[in-house]
Amino acid sequence: MLYLFFYFRISQKVALVLAFSAILFLTGILNKVHAALLEGVMSGWEESIASHVAQKGEKLVIGNFYTAEKPNAHGPIGQMGDHTHDKGEFMWSYRYMNMFMQGTRNGTTTVSDVVGRGLVGSSISPLSMEMEMHMFGAMYGVDDTLTVMVMVPYIRNSMRMTHSNGTAFTTRSEGLGDIKFGSLWRLWAAEAPSIGAHRFHFNLSFSLPTGDTSPTDRTPLMGGNDNMRLPYPMHLGSGSLDFYPGLTYGGEKGRASWGFQAIGAIRSTENNNGFKKGNALDLNVHGAYEVVPKWLSGSLRFNYKYWGNYSGADKNITKNVQTAFPDKLGGERLDLLVGVNLLLPEFKGIETRLAIEGGVPIYQWLRGQLETDSVVTFGWQGVY
């Protein structure tokens, strides 16, 4: 199964060593190259490709990482860290993301008789859950190699649950999520009319544990009091310092574009509540086409997600709830998403982009948790 192939577990020390080694490596190379980390380092490959395109009367261009005035110059709005910026270029963004979950899945099978007893013998079972996220972001081109970014999420969760006695109720959590600081390092780019454009960059980010991992709400279990600790899916963050290394590739030829991205999530430590979220992996493959030149493009994206079980446990979370078992929280999912990018005319030097993307899972493997029904992202971006 896919989850066995993509499963990985990295210790705290290894995570820290990898992160800091990557920073030192990139900083060292940056002193030798100006536009991209691997520019010049791959001179043999560059010469070979240049010789190939020269036979067709073309010239190979090295180091161009962006095509202006194309709606598909950016990836689908649901994908983060997909493009870099030139020196001095600034982008701000807003995304609204909505995910709706309903029904319980055990493995690849939807369970129909879970209501009122749970798969693990608990008396409280989830019926549905909606997660809304408002993501505010900014990106800035420090130089022609390095782009930095920050993402600030505000999250609103609601979960509908039922007790074995027939009582149904809703719990809610809301607040700031984990703030992420990121860097995108340009690696290599080359293009020619016959081969198209090919661009690679390295992603390296980390998040601060600013999201609440101890949310509480009023439930029938506590006699109407509002001091019940909510289970793990209702948390707003991980509670730990997390690292997100990855690699992104983007290609383009004519009115078509495509890309691949792999981003990992490495949890560094157990948090103050005695548990650690599982490591995760996010893979994206997409294709896009410029339907109306300089105006409108459509995209198709496959997004694979793997997330591991939690380790440890929060002793203040009651085991009477189906979603309160750390060793049942792992899973994987493959989504199929369709998107539209709209590039508006430039106004006073500002390039404005509106985008929407939505889709459904075509594969899910879960350990007795709520299955995802739909994912929708709307976004607005301004580049100056």
mmCIF file of C-alpha atoms in Angstrom:
data_model
loop_
_atom_site.group_PDB
_atom_site.id
_atom_site.type_symbol
_atom_site.label_atom_id
_atom_site.label_comp_id
_atom_site.label_asym_id
_atom_site.label_seq_id
_atom_site.Cartn_x
_atom_site.Cartn_y
_atom_site.Cartn_z
ATOM 1 C CA MET A 1 0.000 0.000 0.000
ATOM 2 C CA LEU A 2 1.040 3.604 -0.563
ATOM 3 C CA TYR A 3 1.340 4.401 3.127
ATOM 4 C CA LEU A 4 3.979 1.684 3.579
ATOM 5 C CA PHE A 5 6.025 3.060 0.713
ATOM 6 C CA PHE A 6 5.895 6.678 1.861
ATOM 7 C CA TYR A 7 6.097 6.056 5.604
ATOM 8 C CA PHE A 8 9.028 7.701 7.351
ATOM 9 C CA ARG A 9 10.004 8.456 10.924
ATOM 10 C CA ILE A 10 12.823 10.888 11.774
ATOM 11 C CA SER A 11 14.041 11.547 15.310
ATOM 12 C CA GLN A 12 14.368 14.983 16.864
ATOM 13 C CA LYS A 13 18.162 15.074 16.599
ATOM 14 C CA VAL A 14 18.177 13.945 12.979
ATOM 15 C CA ALA A 15 15.550 16.570 12.100
ATOM 16 C CA LEU A 16 17.566 19.385 13.645
ATOM 17 C CA VAL A 17 20.822 18.217 12.049
ATOM 18 C CA LEU A 18 19.198 17.994 8.608
ATOM 19 C CA ALA A 19 17.626 21.438 8.889
ATOM 20 C CA PHE A 20 20.756 23.253 10.019
ATOM 21 C CA SER A 21 23.013 21.313 7.627
ATOM 22 C CA ALA A 22 20.761 22.351 4.753
ATOM 23 C CA ILE A 23 20.964 26.000 5.808
ATOM 24 C CA LEU A 24 24.759 25.878 6.075
ATOM 25 C CA PHE A 25 25.044 24.090 2.729
ATOM 26 C CA LEU A 26 22.860 26.611 0.952
ATOM 27 C CA THR A 27 24.610 29.559 2.562
ATOM 28 C CA GLY A 28 28.012 28.209 1.500
ATOM 29 C CA ILE A 29 26.991 27.732 -2.118
ATOM 30 C CA LEU A 30 25.276 31.118 -2.158
ATOM 31 C CA ASN A 31 28.651 32.808 -1.753
ATOM 32 C CA LYS A 32 29.781 31.273 -5.068
ATOM 33 C CA VAL A 33 26.704 31.705 -7.231
ATOM 34 C CA HIS A 34 24.400 34.644 -7.783
ATOM 35 C CA ALA A 35 21.194 33.718 -9.585
ATOM 36 C CA ALA A 36 20.615 30.105 -8.493
ATOM 37 C CA LEU A 37 22.411 27.634 -6.253
ATOM 38 C CA LEU A 38 23.189 25.096 -8.978
ATOM 39 C CA GLU A 39 23.845 27.577 -11.768
ATOM 40 C CA GLY A 40 27.336 26.891 -13.074
ATOM 41 C CA VAL A 41 27.630 23.773 -10.926
ATOM 42 C CA MET A 42 25.733 21.933 -13.659
ATOM 43 C CA SER A 43 27.843 23.406 -16.446
ATOM 44 C CA GLY A 44 28.386 20.046 -18.129
ATOM 45 C CA TRP A 45 24.661 19.404 -18.387
ATOM 46 C CA GLU A 46 24.052 22.979 -19.508
ATOM 47 C CA GLU A 47 26.607 22.672 -22.295
ATOM 48 C CA SER A 48 25.054 19.415 -23.479
ATOM 49 C CA ILE A 49 21.546 20.908 -23.614
ATOM 50 C CA ALA A 50 22.851 24.119 -25.232
ATOM 51 C CA SER A 51 24.540 22.059 -27.935
ATOM 52 C CA HIS A 52 21.318 20.140 -28.545
ATOM 53 C CA VAL A 53 19.116 23.236 -28.967
ATOM 54 C CA ALA A 54 21.812 25.009 -31.031
ATOM 55 C CA GLN A 55 21.320 22.365 -33.728
ATOM 56 C CA LYS A 56 17.794 23.723 -34.059
ATOM 57 C CA GLY A 57 19.007 27.300 -34.311
ATOM 58 C CA GLU A 58 18.020 28.111 -30.721
ATOM 59 C CA LYS A 59 19.864 29.502 -27.715
ATOM 60 C CA LEU A 60 19.575 28.034 -24.244
ATOM 61 C CA VAL A 61 18.604 30.579 -21.580
ATOM 62 C CA ILE A 62 19.772 29.861 -18.036
ATOM 63 C CA GLY A 63 18.342 31.397 -14.849
ATOM 64 C CA ASN A 64 14.884 32.633 -15.889
ATOM 65 C CA PHE A 65 12.535 31.515 -13.105
ATOM 66 C CA TYR A 66 9.364 33.355 -14.008
ATOM 67 C CA THR A 67 7.184 34.101 -17.016
ATOM 68 C CA ALA A 68 5.299 37.366 -16.631
ATOM 69 C CA GLU A 69 1.703 37.993 -17.689
ATOM 70 C CA LYS A 70 0.559 34.386 -17.663
ATOM 71 C CA PRO A 71 -2.324 33.234 -15.432
ATOM 72 C CA ASN A 72 -0.651 29.838 -14.978
ATOM 73 C CA ALA A 73 2.736 31.288 -14.006
ATOM 74 C CA HIS A 74 1.679 30.361 -10.470
ATOM 75 C CA GLY A 75 0.528 26.877 -9.521
ATOM 76 C CA PRO A 76 -2.987 25.998 -8.327
ATOM 77 C CA ILE A 77 -4.075 28.143 -5.377
ATOM 78 C CA GLY A 78 -4.301 25.143 -3.039
ATOM 79 C CA GLN A 79 -0.566 24.456 -3.398
ATOM 80 C CA MET A 80 1.866 26.450 -1.237
ATOM 81 C CA GLY A 81 5.438 27.503 -2.044
ATOM 82 C CA ASP A 82 5.098 26.702 -5.738
ATOM 83 C CA HIS A 83 6.977 29.722 -7.163
ATOM 84 C CA THR A 84 9.838 32.088 -6.342
ATOM 85 C CA HIS A 85 10.202 35.859 -6.803
ATOM 86 C CA ASP A 86 12.863 38.087 -8.297
ATOM 87 C CA LYS A 87 14.915 40.457 -6.135
ATOM 88 C CA GLY A 88 12.770 43.174 -4.558
ATOM 89 C CA GLU A 89 9.462 41.645 -5.687
ATOM 90 C CA PHE A 90 6.775 41.450 -3.000
ATOM 91 C CA MET A 91 3.593 39.393 -2.926
ATOM 92 C CA TRP A 92 0.771 39.336 -0.396
ATOM 93 C CA SER A 93 -1.999 36.766 -0.414
ATOM 94 C CA TYR A 94 -5.200 35.623 1.234
ATOM 95 C CA ARG A 95 -6.649 32.122 1.040
ATOM 96 C CA TYR A 96 -9.894 30.721 2.366
ATOM 97 C CA MET A 97 -9.845 26.930 2.713
ATOM 98 C CA ASN A 98 -12.786 24.718 3.584
ATOM 99 C CA MET A 99 -12.709 20.974 4.236
ATOM 100 C CA PHE A 100 -15.835 18.974 5.043
ATOM 101 C CA MET A 101 -15.777 15.476 6.537
ATOM 102 C CA GLN A 102 -18.670 13.110 7.136
ATOM 103 C CA GLY A 103 -18.891 9.396 7.882
ATOM 104 C CA THR A 104 -16.314 7.082 9.419
ATOM 105 C CA ARG A 105 -13.821 5.049 7.419
ATOM 106 C CA ASN A 106 -11.876 2.025 8.597
ATOM 107 C CA GLY A 107 -9.142 1.237 6.087
ATOM 108 C CA THR A 108 -10.747 1.911 2.703
ATOM 109 C CA THR A 109 -14.261 0.974 3.846
ATOM 110 C CA THR A 110 -16.956 3.363 5.031
ATOM 111 C CA VAL A 111 -18.490 2.094 8.289
ATOM 112 C CA SER A 112 -22.267 2.418 8.541
ATOM 113 C CA ASP A 113 -22.937 1.188 12.097
ATOM 114 C CA VAL A 114 -20.469 3.312 14.063
ATOM 115 C CA VAL A 115 -23.022 5.777 15.500
ATOM 116 C CA GLY A 116 -23.363 5.548 19.269
ATOM 117 C CA ARG A 117 -20.567 3.104 20.018
ATOM 118 C CA GLY A 118 -17.441 3.934 18.011
ATOM 119 C CA LEU A 119 -14.878 1.585 16.487
ATOM 120 C CA VAL A 120 -12.829 1.532 19.677
ATOM 121 C CA GLY A 121 -15.642 0.937 22.160
ATOM 122 C CA SER A 122 -16.150 4.619 23.002
ATOM 123 C CA SER A 123 -19.642 5.915 23.688
ATOM 124 C CA ILE A 124 -19.193 9.140 21.686
ATOM 125 C CA SER A 125 -18.716 9.043 17.909
ATOM 126 C CA PRO A 126 -18.171 11.844 15.373
ATOM 127 C CA LEU A 127 -20.817 12.415 12.714
ATOM 128 C CA SER A 128 -19.240 15.211 10.689
ATOM 129 C CA MET A 129 -16.621 17.948 10.877
ATOM 130 C CA GLU A 130 -15.973 21.205 9.037
ATOM 131 C CA MET A 131 -12.609 22.949 9.075
ATOM 132 C CA GLU A 132 -12.283 26.517 7.842
ATOM 133 C CA MET A 133 -8.958 28.288 7.514
ATOM 134 C CA HIS A 134 -8.152 31.896 6.658
ATOM 135 C CA MET A 135 -4.523 32.026 5.529
ATOM 136 C CA PHE A 136 -2.716 35.366 5.297
ATOM 137 C CA GLY A 137 0.627 35.250 3.553
ATOM 138 C CA ALA A 138 3.506 37.336 2.233
ATOM 139 C CA MET A 139 6.527 36.563 0.041
ATOM 140 C CA TYR A 140 9.584 38.691 -0.734
ATOM 141 C CA GLY A 141 12.520 38.241 -3.084
ATOM 142 C CA VAL A 142 15.594 38.960 -0.952
ATOM 143 C CA ASP A 143 17.836 38.495 -3.989
ATOM 144 C CA ASP A 144 17.789 36.470 -7.190
ATOM 145 C CA THR A 145 18.386 33.270 -5.229
ATOM 146 C CA LEU A 146 16.364 33.533 -2.034
ATOM 147 C CA THR A 147 12.640 34.155 -1.526
ATOM 148 C CA VAL A 148 11.301 34.330 2.028
ATOM 149 C CA MET A 149 7.702 33.962 3.118
ATOM 150 C CA VAL A 150 5.434 33.969 6.153
ATOM 151 C CA MET A 151 1.994 32.356 6.531
ATOM 152 C CA VAL A 152 -0.423 33.173 9.348
ATOM 153 C CA PRO A 153 -3.481 30.879 9.628
ATOM 154 C CA TYR A 154 -6.712 31.515 11.508
ATOM 155 C CA ILE A 155 -8.685 28.295 12.011
ATOM 156 C CA ARG A 156 -12.295 27.517 12.862
ATOM 157 C CA ASN A 157 -13.292 23.893 13.569
ATOM 158 C CA SER A 158 -16.694 22.416 14.322
ATOM 159 C CA MET A 159 -17.486 18.743 14.943
ATOM 160 C CA ARG A 160 -20.945 17.192 15.202
ATOM 161 C CA MET A 161 -20.990 14.212 17.585
ATOM 162 C CA THR A 162 -23.463 11.712 19.020
ATOM 163 C CA HIS A 163 -23.628 9.862 22.330
ATOM 164 C CA SER A 164 -24.752 6.257 22.721
ATOM 165 C CA ASN A 165 -27.823 7.542 24.583
ATOM 166 C CA GLY A 166 -28.964 9.348 21.422
ATOM 167 C CA THR A 167 -27.799 12.855 22.407
ATOM 168 C CA ALA A 168 -26.263 14.830 19.544
ATOM 169 C CA PHE A 169 -24.113 17.925 20.105
ATOM 170 C CA THR A 170 -21.506 20.123 18.417
ATOM 171 C CA THR A 171 -18.077 21.145 19.707
ATOM 172 C CA ARG A 172 -16.088 24.084 18.350
ATOM 173 C CA SER A 173 -12.553 25.440 18.461
ATOM 174 C CA GLU A 174 -11.274 28.658 16.936
ATOM 175 C CA GLY A 175 -8.134 30.756 16.909
ATOM 176 C CA LEU A 176 -4.665 31.323 15.528
ATOM 177 C CA GLY A 177 -2.896 28.308 14.031
ATOM 178 C CA ASP A 178 0.842 27.592 13.815
ATOM 179 C CA ILE A 179 2.660 30.481 12.119
ATOM 180 C CA LYS A 180 5.033 29.306 9.395
ATOM 181 C CA PHE A 181 8.212 31.010 8.203
ATOM 182 C CA GLY A 182 9.609 29.768 4.916
ATOM 183 C CA SER A 183 12.424 30.081 2.429
ATOM 184 C CA LEU A 184 12.551 29.121 -1.242
ATOM 185 C CA TRP A 185 16.002 28.658 -2.765
ATOM 186 C CA ARG A 186 16.345 28.770 -6.542
ATOM 187 C CA LEU A 187 18.315 25.758 -7.725
ATOM 188 C CA TRP A 188 18.394 25.735 -11.511
ATOM 189 C CA ALA A 189 16.386 26.905 -14.508
ATOM 190 C CA ALA A 190 16.790 26.497 -18.249
ATOM 191 C CA GLU A 191 14.609 27.130 -21.282
ATOM 192 C CA ALA A 192 14.528 27.113 -25.064
ATOM 193 C CA PRO A 193 11.586 27.137 -27.515
ATOM 194 C CA SER A 194 11.911 23.456 -28.423
ATOM 195 C CA ILE A 195 12.304 22.087 -24.875
ATOM 196 C CA GLY A 196 10.204 24.600 -22.957
ATOM 197 C CA ALA A 197 11.113 26.006 -19.528
ATOM 198 C CA HIS A 198 12.198 23.896 -16.563
ATOM 199 C CA ARG A 199 12.659 25.337 -13.063
ATOM 200 C CA PHE A 200 13.659 23.798 -9.733
ATOM 201 C CA HIS A 201 13.690 25.269 -6.239
ATOM 202 C CA PHE A 202 14.269 23.959 -2.736
ATOM 203 C CA ASN A 203 11.712 24.596 0.032
ATOM 204 C CA LEU A 204 12.783 24.926 3.655
ATOM 205 C CA SER A 205 10.327 26.187 6.280
ATOM 206 C CA PHE A 206 9.527 25.880 9.965
ATOM 207 C CA SER A 207 6.456 26.593 12.064
ATOM 208 C CA LEU A 208 6.137 27.995 15.555
ATOM 209 C CA PRO A 209 3.742 26.305 18.024
ATOM 210 C CA THR A 210 1.303 29.230 18.192
ATOM 211 C CA GLY A 211 -1.835 27.119 17.671
ATOM 212 C CA ASP A 212 -3.795 25.947 20.714
ATOM 213 C CA THR A 213 -3.389 22.251 21.617
ATOM 214 C CA SER A 214 -5.635 22.503 24.682
ATOM 215 C CA PRO A 215 -8.996 23.745 23.342
ATOM 216 C CA THR A 216 -12.066 23.207 25.505
ATOM 217 C CA ASP A 217 -15.794 23.452 24.941
ATOM 218 C CA ARG A 218 -19.152 22.805 26.607
ATOM 219 C CA THR A 219 -20.476 19.268 26.148
ATOM 220 C CA PRO A 220 -23.178 17.037 27.720
ATOM 221 C CA LEU A 221 -20.364 14.922 29.201
ATOM 222 C CA MET A 222 -19.430 17.672 31.618
ATOM 223 C CA GLY A 223 -22.954 18.631 32.610
ATOM 224 C CA GLY A 224 -22.927 21.722 30.434
ATOM 225 C CA ASN A 225 -19.630 23.059 31.768
ATOM 226 C CA ASP A 226 -17.144 24.489 29.268
ATOM 227 C CA ASN A 227 -13.987 22.816 30.594
ATOM 228 C CA MET A 228 -13.828 19.589 28.621
ATOM 229 C CA ARG A 229 -10.546 19.140 26.738
ATOM 230 C CA LEU A 230 -11.381 18.525 23.071
ATOM 231 C CA PRO A 231 -9.779 15.595 21.194
ATOM 232 C CA TYR A 232 -6.875 15.867 18.741
ATOM 233 C CA PRO A 233 -8.702 16.664 15.453
ATOM 234 C CA MET A 234 -10.049 19.857 17.057
ATOM 235 C CA HIS A 235 -6.585 21.218 17.890
ATOM 236 C CA LEU A 236 -5.336 24.370 16.152
ATOM 237 C CA GLY A 237 -1.641 23.461 16.022
ATOM 238 C CA SER A 238 0.935 20.767 16.722
ATOM 239 C CA GLY A 239 2.434 22.224 19.893
ATOM 240 C CA SER A 240 5.965 21.642 18.593
ATOM 241 C CA LEU A 241 8.567 23.281 16.393
ATOM 242 C CA ASP A 242 8.104 21.633 12.989
ATOM 243 C CA PHE A 243 10.284 21.594 9.869
ATOM 244 C CA TYR A 244 9.097 21.383 6.253
ATOM 245 C CA PRO A 245 11.824 20.497 3.718
ATOM 246 C CA GLY A 246 10.865 19.932 0.099
ATOM 247 C CA LEU A 247 11.574 20.193 -3.609
ATOM 248 C CA THR A 248 9.496 21.896 -6.301
ATOM 249 C CA TYR A 249 9.719 21.592 -10.092
ATOM 250 C CA GLY A 250 7.820 23.658 -12.626
ATOM 251 C CA GLY A 251 7.681 23.236 -16.416
ATOM 252 C CA GLU A 252 6.179 25.337 -19.173
ATOM 253 C CA LYS A 253 5.860 25.232 -22.943
ATOM 254 C CA GLY A 254 3.571 27.408 -25.009
ATOM 255 C CA ARG A 255 0.224 27.751 -23.239
ATOM 256 C CA ALA A 256 0.736 24.628 -21.114
ATOM 257 C CA SER A 257 2.429 24.346 -17.727
ATOM 258 C CA TRP A 258 2.986 21.545 -15.238
ATOM 259 C CA GLY A 259 4.724 20.844 -11.971
ATOM 260 C CA PHE A 260 5.691 18.475 -9.190
ATOM 261 C CA GLN A 261 6.238 19.150 -5.502
ATOM 262 C CA ALA A 262 7.214 17.029 -2.490
ATOM 263 C CA ILE A 263 7.051 18.549 1.022
ATOM 264 C CA GLY A 264 7.693 16.709 4.278
ATOM 265 C CA ALA A 265 6.610 17.648 7.812
ATOM 266 C CA ILE A 266 9.033 16.713 10.604
ATOM 267 C CA ARG A 267 7.867 17.160 14.193
ATOM 268 C CA SER A 268 10.861 18.026 16.348
ATOM 269 C CA THR A 269 9.680 17.387 19.898
ATOM 270 C CA GLU A 270 6.898 16.130 22.116
ATOM 271 C CA ASN A 271 4.744 19.097 23.127
ATOM 272 C CA ASN A 272 3.796 20.314 26.607
ATOM 273 C CA ASN A 273 0.687 18.098 26.650
ATOM 274 C CA GLY A 274 2.723 14.908 26.348
ATOM 275 C CA PHE A 275 2.207 13.952 22.701
ATOM 276 C CA LYS A 276 3.727 14.497 19.251
ATOM 277 C CA LYS A 277 1.926 14.579 15.944
ATOM 278 C CA GLY A 278 3.073 12.104 13.331
ATOM 279 C CA ASN A 279 5.420 13.095 10.534
ATOM 280 C CA ALA A 280 3.705 13.823 7.237
ATOM 281 C CA LEU A 281 4.319 13.899 3.501
ATOM 282 C CA ASP A 282 2.545 16.006 0.873
ATOM 283 C CA LEU A 283 2.966 15.263 -2.866
ATOM 284 C CA ASN A 284 1.535 17.345 -5.706
ATOM 285 C CA VAL A 285 1.429 16.790 -9.459
ATOM 286 C CA HIS A 286 -0.443 19.304 -11.594
ATOM 287 C CA GLY A 287 -0.997 20.439 -15.151
ATOM 288 C CA ALA A 288 -2.461 23.747 -16.335
ATOM 289 C CA TYR A 289 -3.448 25.340 -19.633
ATOM 290 C CA GLU A 290 -3.806 28.986 -20.595
ATOM 291 C CA VAL A 291 -7.381 29.013 -21.927
ATOM 292 C CA VAL A 292 -7.425 32.770 -22.624
ATOM 293 C CA PRO A 293 -3.899 34.215 -23.144
ATOM 294 C CA LYS A 294 -2.801 36.612 -20.386
ATOM 295 C CA TRP A 295 -6.179 36.228 -18.701
ATOM 296 C CA LEU A 296 -7.533 32.783 -17.744
ATOM 297 C CA SER A 297 -6.130 29.305 -17.111
ATOM 298 C CA GLY A 298 -7.487 26.001 -15.844
ATOM 299 C CA SER A 299 -5.654 23.345 -13.840
ATOM 300 C CA LEU A 300 -5.885 19.720 -12.770
ATOM 301 C CA ARG A 301 -4.000 18.554 -9.673
ATOM 302 C CA PHE A 302 -3.429 15.273 -7.853
ATOM 303 C CA ASN A 303 -2.563 15.755 -4.175
ATOM 304 C CA TYR A 304 -1.366 12.809 -2.079
ATOM 305 C CA LYS A 305 -1.178 13.211 1.710
ATOM 306 C CA TYR A 306 0.279 10.835 4.252
ATOM 307 C CA TRP A 307 0.242 11.510 8.003
ATOM 308 C CA GLY A 308 1.486 9.220 10.732
ATOM 309 C CA ASN A 309 -0.035 8.296 14.084
ATOM 310 C CA TYR A 310 0.621 10.442 17.126
ATOM 311 C CA SER A 311 3.098 9.297 19.769
ATOM 312 C CA GLY A 312 2.397 9.824 23.445
ATOM 313 C CA ALA A 313 -0.982 11.047 24.676
ATOM 314 C CA ASP A 314 -2.700 13.950 26.399
ATOM 315 C CA LYS A 315 -3.951 12.499 29.690
ATOM 316 C CA ASN A 316 -6.589 15.242 29.975
ATOM 317 C CA ILE A 317 -8.468 14.034 26.885
ATOM 318 C CA THR A 318 -11.193 11.550 27.814
ATOM 319 C CA LYS A 319 -10.989 8.124 26.166
ATOM 320 C CA ASN A 320 -14.770 8.099 25.899
ATOM 321 C CA VAL A 321 -14.513 9.826 22.501
ATOM 322 C CA GLN A 322 -13.666 7.903 19.328
ATOM 323 C CA THR A 323 -11.273 10.635 18.109
ATOM 324 C CA ALA A 324 -9.196 10.542 21.326
ATOM 325 C CA PHE A 325 -6.875 7.636 20.455
ATOM 326 C CA PRO A 326 -3.407 8.779 19.237
ATOM 327 C CA ASP A 327 -2.615 5.433 17.602
ATOM 328 C CA LYS A 328 -5.730 5.703 15.395
ATOM 329 C CA LEU A 329 -5.010 9.120 13.849
ATOM 330 C CA GLY A 330 -2.741 8.149 10.937
ATOM 331 C CA GLY A 331 -3.877 7.796 7.348
ATOM 332 C CA GLU A 332 -3.432 8.742 3.722
ATOM 333 C CA ARG A 333 -5.516 10.371 1.024
ATOM 334 C CA LEU A 334 -5.342 11.113 -2.687
ATOM 335 C CA ASP A 335 -7.366 14.119 -3.899
ATOM 336 C CA LEU A 336 -8.335 15.108 -7.420
ATOM 337 C CA LEU A 337 -8.737 18.888 -7.716
ATOM 338 C CA VAL A 338 -9.803 21.241 -10.511
ATOM 339 C CA GLY A 339 -8.819 24.916 -10.449
ATOM 340 C CA VAL A 340 -9.155 28.215 -12.272
ATOM 341 C CA ASN A 341 -6.638 31.114 -12.236
ATOM 342 C CA LEU A 342 -7.743 34.595 -13.299
ATOM 343 C CA LEU A 343 -5.053 37.221 -13.983
ATOM 344 C CA LEU A 344 -6.421 40.779 -13.884
ATOM 345 C CA PRO A 345 -4.905 43.703 -15.838
ATOM 346 C CA GLU A 346 -1.969 45.313 -14.044
ATOM 347 C CA PHE A 347 -2.913 48.438 -12.107
ATOM 348 C CA LYS A 348 -0.271 50.906 -10.875
ATOM 349 C CA GLY A 349 2.403 48.213 -11.070
ATOM 350 C CA ILE A 350 0.360 45.658 -9.106
ATOM 351 C CA GLU A 351 -0.383 42.270 -10.645
ATOM 352 C CA THR A 352 -3.599 40.854 -9.191
ATOM 353 C CA ARG A 353 -4.633 37.222 -9.354
ATOM 354 C CA LEU A 354 -7.860 35.501 -8.286
ATOM 355 C CA ALA A 355 -8.090 31.729 -8.100
ATOM 356 C CA ILE A 356 -10.311 28.918 -6.926
ATOM 357 C CA GLU A 357 -9.718 25.189 -6.638
ATOM 358 C CA GLY A 358 -11.926 22.392 -5.422
ATOM 359 C CA GLY A 359 -11.982 18.634 -5.417
ATOM 360 C CA VAL A 360 -12.777 15.322 -3.789
ATOM 361 C CA PRO A 361 -10.753 12.356 -2.530
ATOM 362 C CA ILE A 362 -10.445 9.441 -4.933
ATOM 363 C CA TYR A 363 -8.652 7.276 -2.360
ATOM 364 C CA GLN A 364 -8.639 7.276 1.444
ATOM 365 C CA TRP A 365 -7.133 4.932 4.015
ATOM 366 C CA LEU A 366 -7.972 5.791 7.615
ATOM 367 C CA ARG A 367 -7.873 4.160 11.041
ATOM 368 C CA GLY A 368 -11.504 4.655 12.012
ATOM 369 C CA GLN A 369 -11.686 8.435 11.651
ATOM 370 C CA LEU A 370 -13.927 10.828 9.742
ATOM 371 C CA GLU A 371 -13.447 10.627 5.983
ATOM 372 C CA THR A 372 -13.046 13.738 3.841
ATOM 373 C CA ASP A 373 -15.854 14.573 1.412
ATOM 374 C CA SER A 374 -14.689 17.822 -0.205
ATOM 375 C CA VAL A 375 -11.852 20.372 -0.255
ATOM 376 C CA VAL A 376 -12.220 23.943 -1.582
ATOM 377 C CA THR A 377 -9.703 26.817 -1.669
ATOM 378 C CA PHE A 378 -10.293 30.397 -2.806
ATOM 379 C CA GLY A 379 -7.412 32.844 -3.052
ATOM 380 C CA TRP A 380 -6.356 36.371 -3.904
ATOM 381 C CA GLN A 381 -2.762 37.394 -4.633
ATOM 382 C CA GLY A 382 -1.153 40.745 -5.322
ATOM 383 C CA VAL A 383 2.397 41.105 -6.682
ATOM 384 C CA TYR A 384 4.312 44.362 -6.728
#
